[in-house]
Amino acid sequence: MKRLKTAIDAVVEEIAKTDARGTPSQAVPALAGADTGQFGIAVHTCEGETVSGAAADTPFTIQSISKVFSLTLALEAHGDDVWTRVGREPSGDPFNSIVDLERHEGIPRNPFINAGALVVIDMLLGKNAGKASHDSVRAFLEARIGADAIGIDDDVANEEQSSGFVNRALANLAKSFDNLDNEVETVMKAYVEQCALTLSCEGLARAGAYLMSDRADQHSDSVAEARRARRINALMLTCGQYDGSGEFAYRVGLPAKSGVGGGILAIVPNEAAIAVWSPGLDDNGNSLLGTRALELLAEKMDWSVFGSIERR
């Protein structure tokens, strides 16, 4: 634990010296004026301890990171039937591409682009007999980290609801191909409220802890959960950073999912769940300082799904 604390302190110190800080998301006015100098980091280990640094207790909207939790719920509810309506491949197009959805006749390329998330939420609405998807995600999170750790930014939710024209177009196109069962506005409301949920880095790291371990005992539920975690991690590695997923895998080497609020959830299998946050984004919509921090921490801790350097 001492090594981890030393590494986090060193990362915080180096990030504070970094001049390039990115640009806040311009898609949501409530996010556009964010201070790009803000930065937080937290690591929740497999031993159950949380080590953090900088503004790790500052809440932010999780945005697309919520897609990891809604996908988990959909897989729990529907199993492999999820993949009859959503693909598992990187899109190669922008995360909100209408052309890509039309090209594949209403089947989104993966659950982490916007069209895929909308279809996943549609599945949850059907499963929960009209309950809003964010209620299920929120309950999912509350069971892991407690209700006090979770909030919602109503300003962000209202802005995204009123200005989400591209997402509505995606939902309507999916519906035209019979890949959306509920009304578009019902799906949209659940989607924007899910994205507007707020967590701190400390809360997000603890919330993602269920993805860190694929060690399962012989209990069937445990085996199923471990297998599901592996598969979600695989999708996070290949699709979790929009069009920057390949670059992220090269630099960091860990499964991760980003959000335009500046957060990133990353997983070190069998070791830790990491959350970083800084609202300045790169050209792909991923936190610039957050990505750099993960690269530094992975190097200092010798963490990578592609093997250990120190233990060879």
PDB file of N, CA and C in Angstrom, residues 11 24 27 46 50 85 89-90 121 133 146-147 155 157 233 255 260-261 264 279-280 284 305:
ATOM      1  N   VAL A  11       2.249  10.944  -9.131  1.00  0.00           N
ATOM      2  CA  VAL A  11       1.395  11.270 -10.276  1.00  0.00           C
ATOM      3  C   VAL A  11       0.751  12.643 -10.083  1.00  0.00           C
ATOM      4  N   PRO A  24     -12.763  21.660 -22.047  1.00  0.00           N
ATOM      5  CA  PRO A  24     -13.989  21.040 -21.526  1.00  0.00           C
ATOM      6  C   PRO A  24     -14.975  20.736 -22.649  1.00  0.00           C
ATOM      7  N   ALA A  27     -20.360  20.356 -25.751  1.00  0.00           N
ATOM      8  CA  ALA A  27     -21.684  19.853 -26.122  1.00  0.00           C
ATOM      9  C   ALA A  27     -22.740  20.194 -25.085  1.00  0.00           C
ATOM     10  N   CYS A  46      -7.965  -4.617  -4.403  1.00  0.00           N
ATOM     11  CA  CYS A  46      -8.680  -5.874  -4.175  1.00  0.00           C
ATOM     12  C   CYS A  46      -8.733  -6.228  -2.694  1.00  0.00           C
ATOM     13  N   THR A  50      -8.972   2.096  -0.198  1.00  0.00           N
ATOM     14  CA  THR A  50      -8.987   3.157  -1.197  1.00  0.00           C
ATOM     15  C   THR A  50      -7.876   4.149  -0.888  1.00  0.00           C
ATOM     16  N   ARG A  85     -28.931  -7.388 -30.454  1.00  0.00           N
ATOM     17  CA  ARG A  85     -29.369  -6.018 -30.737  1.00  0.00           C
ATOM     18  C   ARG A  85     -28.231  -5.005 -30.739  1.00  0.00           C
ATOM     19  N   GLU A  89     -17.977  -4.580 -31.638  1.00  0.00           N
ATOM     20  CA  GLU A  89     -16.802  -4.132 -32.385  1.00  0.00           C
ATOM     21  C   GLU A  89     -16.589  -2.627 -32.258  1.00  0.00           C
ATOM     22  N   PRO A  90     -15.315  -2.174 -32.279  1.00  0.00           N
ATOM     23  CA  PRO A  90     -15.058  -0.734 -32.359  1.00  0.00           C
ATOM     24  C   PRO A  90     -15.739  -0.159 -33.595  1.00  0.00           C
ATOM     25  N   ILE A 121     -30.418   0.817 -22.918  1.00  0.00           N
ATOM     26  CA  ILE A 121     -31.412   1.388 -22.015  1.00  0.00           C
ATOM     27  C   ILE A 121     -32.813   0.927 -22.397  1.00  0.00           C
ATOM     28  N   SER A 133     -34.246   3.843 -16.619  1.00  0.00           N
ATOM     29  CA  SER A 133     -32.989   3.115 -16.569  1.00  0.00           C
ATOM     30  C   SER A 133     -32.071   3.658 -15.482  1.00  0.00           C
ATOM     31  N   GLY A 146     -23.334   3.017  -1.449  1.00  0.00           N
ATOM     32  CA  GLY A 146     -24.217   3.779  -0.580  1.00  0.00           C
ATOM     33  C   GLY A 146     -24.846   4.977  -1.279  1.00  0.00           C
ATOM     34  N   ALA A 147     -26.042   5.304  -0.884  1.00  0.00           N
ATOM     35  CA  ALA A 147     -26.796   6.375  -1.534  1.00  0.00           C
ATOM     36  C   ALA A 147     -26.146   7.738  -1.362  1.00  0.00           C
ATOM     37  N   ASP A 155     -29.029  20.396 -13.783  1.00  0.00           N
ATOM     38  CA  ASP A 155     -28.754  21.333 -14.876  1.00  0.00           C
ATOM     39  C   ASP A 155     -28.239  20.596 -16.109  1.00  0.00           C
ATOM     40  N   ALA A 157     -28.668  17.383 -16.781  1.00  0.00           N
ATOM     41  CA  ALA A 157     -29.745  16.531 -17.292  1.00  0.00           C
ATOM     42  C   ALA A 157     -30.730  17.346 -18.130  1.00  0.00           C
ATOM     43  N   ASN A 233     -14.737  -6.009 -19.454  1.00  0.00           N
ATOM     44  CA  ASN A 233     -13.387  -5.466 -19.544  1.00  0.00           C
ATOM     45  C   ASN A 233     -12.852  -5.516 -20.968  1.00  0.00           C
ATOM     46  N   PRO A 255      -8.146  -1.917 -19.414  1.00  0.00           N
ATOM     47  CA  PRO A 255      -9.535  -1.666 -19.807  1.00  0.00           C
ATOM     48  C   PRO A 255     -10.032  -0.402 -19.113  1.00  0.00           C
ATOM     49  N   VAL A 260     -17.463  12.381 -21.100  1.00  0.00           N
ATOM     50  CA  VAL A 260     -17.116  13.749 -21.472  1.00  0.00           C
ATOM     51  C   VAL A 260     -17.152  14.701 -20.276  1.00  0.00           C
ATOM     52  N   GLY A 261     -17.579  14.217 -19.120  1.00  0.00           N
ATOM     53  CA  GLY A 261     -17.451  15.009 -17.906  1.00  0.00           C
ATOM     54  C   GLY A 261     -16.021  15.055 -17.393  1.00  0.00           C
ATOM     55  N   ILE A 264     -12.612   8.969 -15.972  1.00  0.00           N
ATOM     56  CA  ILE A 264     -12.231   7.689 -16.583  1.00  0.00           C
ATOM     57  C   ILE A 264     -12.215   6.636 -15.483  1.00  0.00           C
ATOM     58  N   PRO A 279     -11.605  17.764 -16.205  1.00  0.00           N
ATOM     59  CA  PRO A 279     -12.614  18.064 -17.232  1.00  0.00           C
ATOM     60  C   PRO A 279     -12.086  18.487 -18.596  1.00  0.00           C
ATOM     61  N   GLY A 280     -10.769  18.741 -18.722  1.00  0.00           N
ATOM     62  CA  GLY A 280     -10.219  19.076 -20.032  1.00  0.00           C
ATOM     63  C   GLY A 280     -10.070  17.838 -20.895  1.00  0.00           C
ATOM     64  N   ASN A 284     -10.425  13.349 -28.935  1.00  0.00           N
ATOM     65  CA  ASN A 284     -11.341  12.202 -28.989  1.00  0.00           C
ATOM     66  C   ASN A 284     -12.410  12.243 -27.900  1.00  0.00           C
ATOM     67  N   VAL A 305      -2.555  -5.191 -18.817  1.00  0.00           N
ATOM     68  CA  VAL A 305      -3.128  -6.490 -19.163  1.00  0.00           C
ATOM     69  C   VAL A 305      -2.240  -7.231 -20.151  1.00  0.00           C
TER      70      VAL A 305
END
